[in-house]
Phi, psi and omega in degrees: 000122182294143179283144177286142178292153179294139174251168179304330181284325184266349184301313179301317180295321179295319179297316179296316180300318180295321179292326179289323179300329179265013185289126174202121176252324189256326189281058178240359180062204175280138178216171175075214190297320182287327177296326179290326181282318182264075184299333179299322178293321182289327182275347179294160179304156188288351183285146181298317180302320180287326175295319180295319179295321178295318178295321177298318179293318180293325181273276186290322183298311180294322177300318178298316180298314180294324178293321177296319181293332182258013179058033179241019181276332184247177181097171183304324181248023181286166184298319183292340177259006178275093182297325180298314180294318179297317181297316184286312191264336181258341180248303186296314183300306179298322182297321180295335177273318184292335185284344192307300186292325177298315180297313180300320180298316179293318180294321178299325178297322177297317181295322178295323181300325181301326179267328180290332185298315343270143185250340179264128179298142183308320182289346179262353182298320177301319179294322178295316178298320179293323178296320178298315180297319179297318179297318179297315180298320180291327178294329182267353183296141182285331184301311178300325179296318177297319181294317178299319179294319180298314179296320179300318180285332174294319176297322177294324178298322177297323178299317181292319182297325183285000180301318183294335182269000181291141179207170176061229182298324179302319185295334181257014182279174181294344184284339188235162171221157184103186180257159181301131185099337178229042184281145171225159179292138173283176176301318177296322178296319178294322179295320177298318183289323187263339184235299190296311182293314176300324179297312178298314181298318180296314180296319181293313181293322178297318179296319179293323177298315180293325176296319178296329174295322176295318176301315179300317181296319178294325177294322178296315180292322179297333180276357179273176177280114183251145181267066181269153178220130187295331183269014179300138184298343180280353177076007180225032176072005185106002185254008184300334180301333179289347179298339178278357183304313180301327182296334180298329187259024178300320180295318178295317179298320180294317178298319178295318182292322177300318179294314180295321182299326178300318179288325178295319178301318179299318180292319179293318182294323181276350182085001180286343183238120180280159180295329178295313178295324178300318178298317177295323179294323177300313180297314182296319182294319178299318179294319180297314182296312180296317179295317182298313185272006171259358182304319179299330180288324182297332180300334183264004178295320182295307180295327179290321177294317178297320178298317181297315181294313183294319181294317180292325177294315179295320179295321178295319178296318179295320180296321179300312180298311184294317183287327175293321177297319178296322179296318179294324181295325183275315188254349181084001179196167170260145185270355178219134176064040184219140171227152180302131179094355177295138176276128180242143177295134180293150181294151178280159181292326184243144179276159183251014184298314182295321178294321178296319178297319179294319180294326179297325181270357183300128179281137178278350176227132177284060189272144178225116180296329181296335178273333183284325182300311177298323179295313179297323178296319178296326180286324188267331185305310179299324181289324178294316180297323178293315181295333181295343177286344183237337186233160177299130184297325182300317180293319180296317180297320179296318179294317180295320178298320178297320179295322182290333183265003179299000000 
């Protein structure tokens, strides 16, 4: 069936639809400076699974090989028993690559919903389409990639600088060679410093940068003219579908938590971190993750609050007119603010009580608890598993469950 040509009425929607069809913030793999350095990643097949396998080999795989060659793979402080290294380089790195296309697909679905509903006023569609294009362009810009790479290598430099302060179990780990006080990085340690750690840092920072672009895009759309209605059955003006937004980033939250959990395990094992502080850290981390990935929802608090206020004010005005008319019909006059001969607005055919009740219940945030539970679980699970090495798992599970049900 041939497509109808665009008319002046459908042109804005068509332009927005075309920009959404090309929407991609995350599914770009490695780009910029690190892609140039890690040519193996660039030459790997374009599919995410093969990129993830290549990144796994470059990070954890090479470290394992170097540890085996230097006889530091086994033993109490060997590479194979380093849960922190496994979490960062064997779990977080591949996960940050594998999540890309899934995240983009879900985000694209949100953008499509805005027009299918339809929630964006026709005159605001060109601005919405331009905002989508701007977000895509910024995601592909080389400058942020360079900045992410620079920060990643600065973090790696701190890792190298801390060699002199290593002591105890650290001093005998696979990362170092020599005696305590005269430690130097082993071959595996240098590979971690120059390749594995920058790779993880770059992927994490790039993902967070792209997430912030999504937050920016939602703020731009929230500032446009939206066709919201207080009596919408979803209880959020028609925006409840956005409540699933935090759930989209469960993989990113898990990758972040896995990385943090590695450092917490180190602190618990060395005694530098008490169980009390660990408990506070669990609560704080869950709050940080939920707050961070709820930022796109907060952008819509202003239009929803304004809708609630305007709708209730209009409903109150309608109720005043209707009830005063009913009062005059029964008593022949109004008992307040009335004089004989005053002109009164005739009552409306329909009452606004139901609309006022709906506006009263209107949520100022398109929040969904069903989306927060998986996100919170992804944030807490790595920390619970780490804590289980030092504390009873039953108590930890109970505490984590309590945090998720808050």
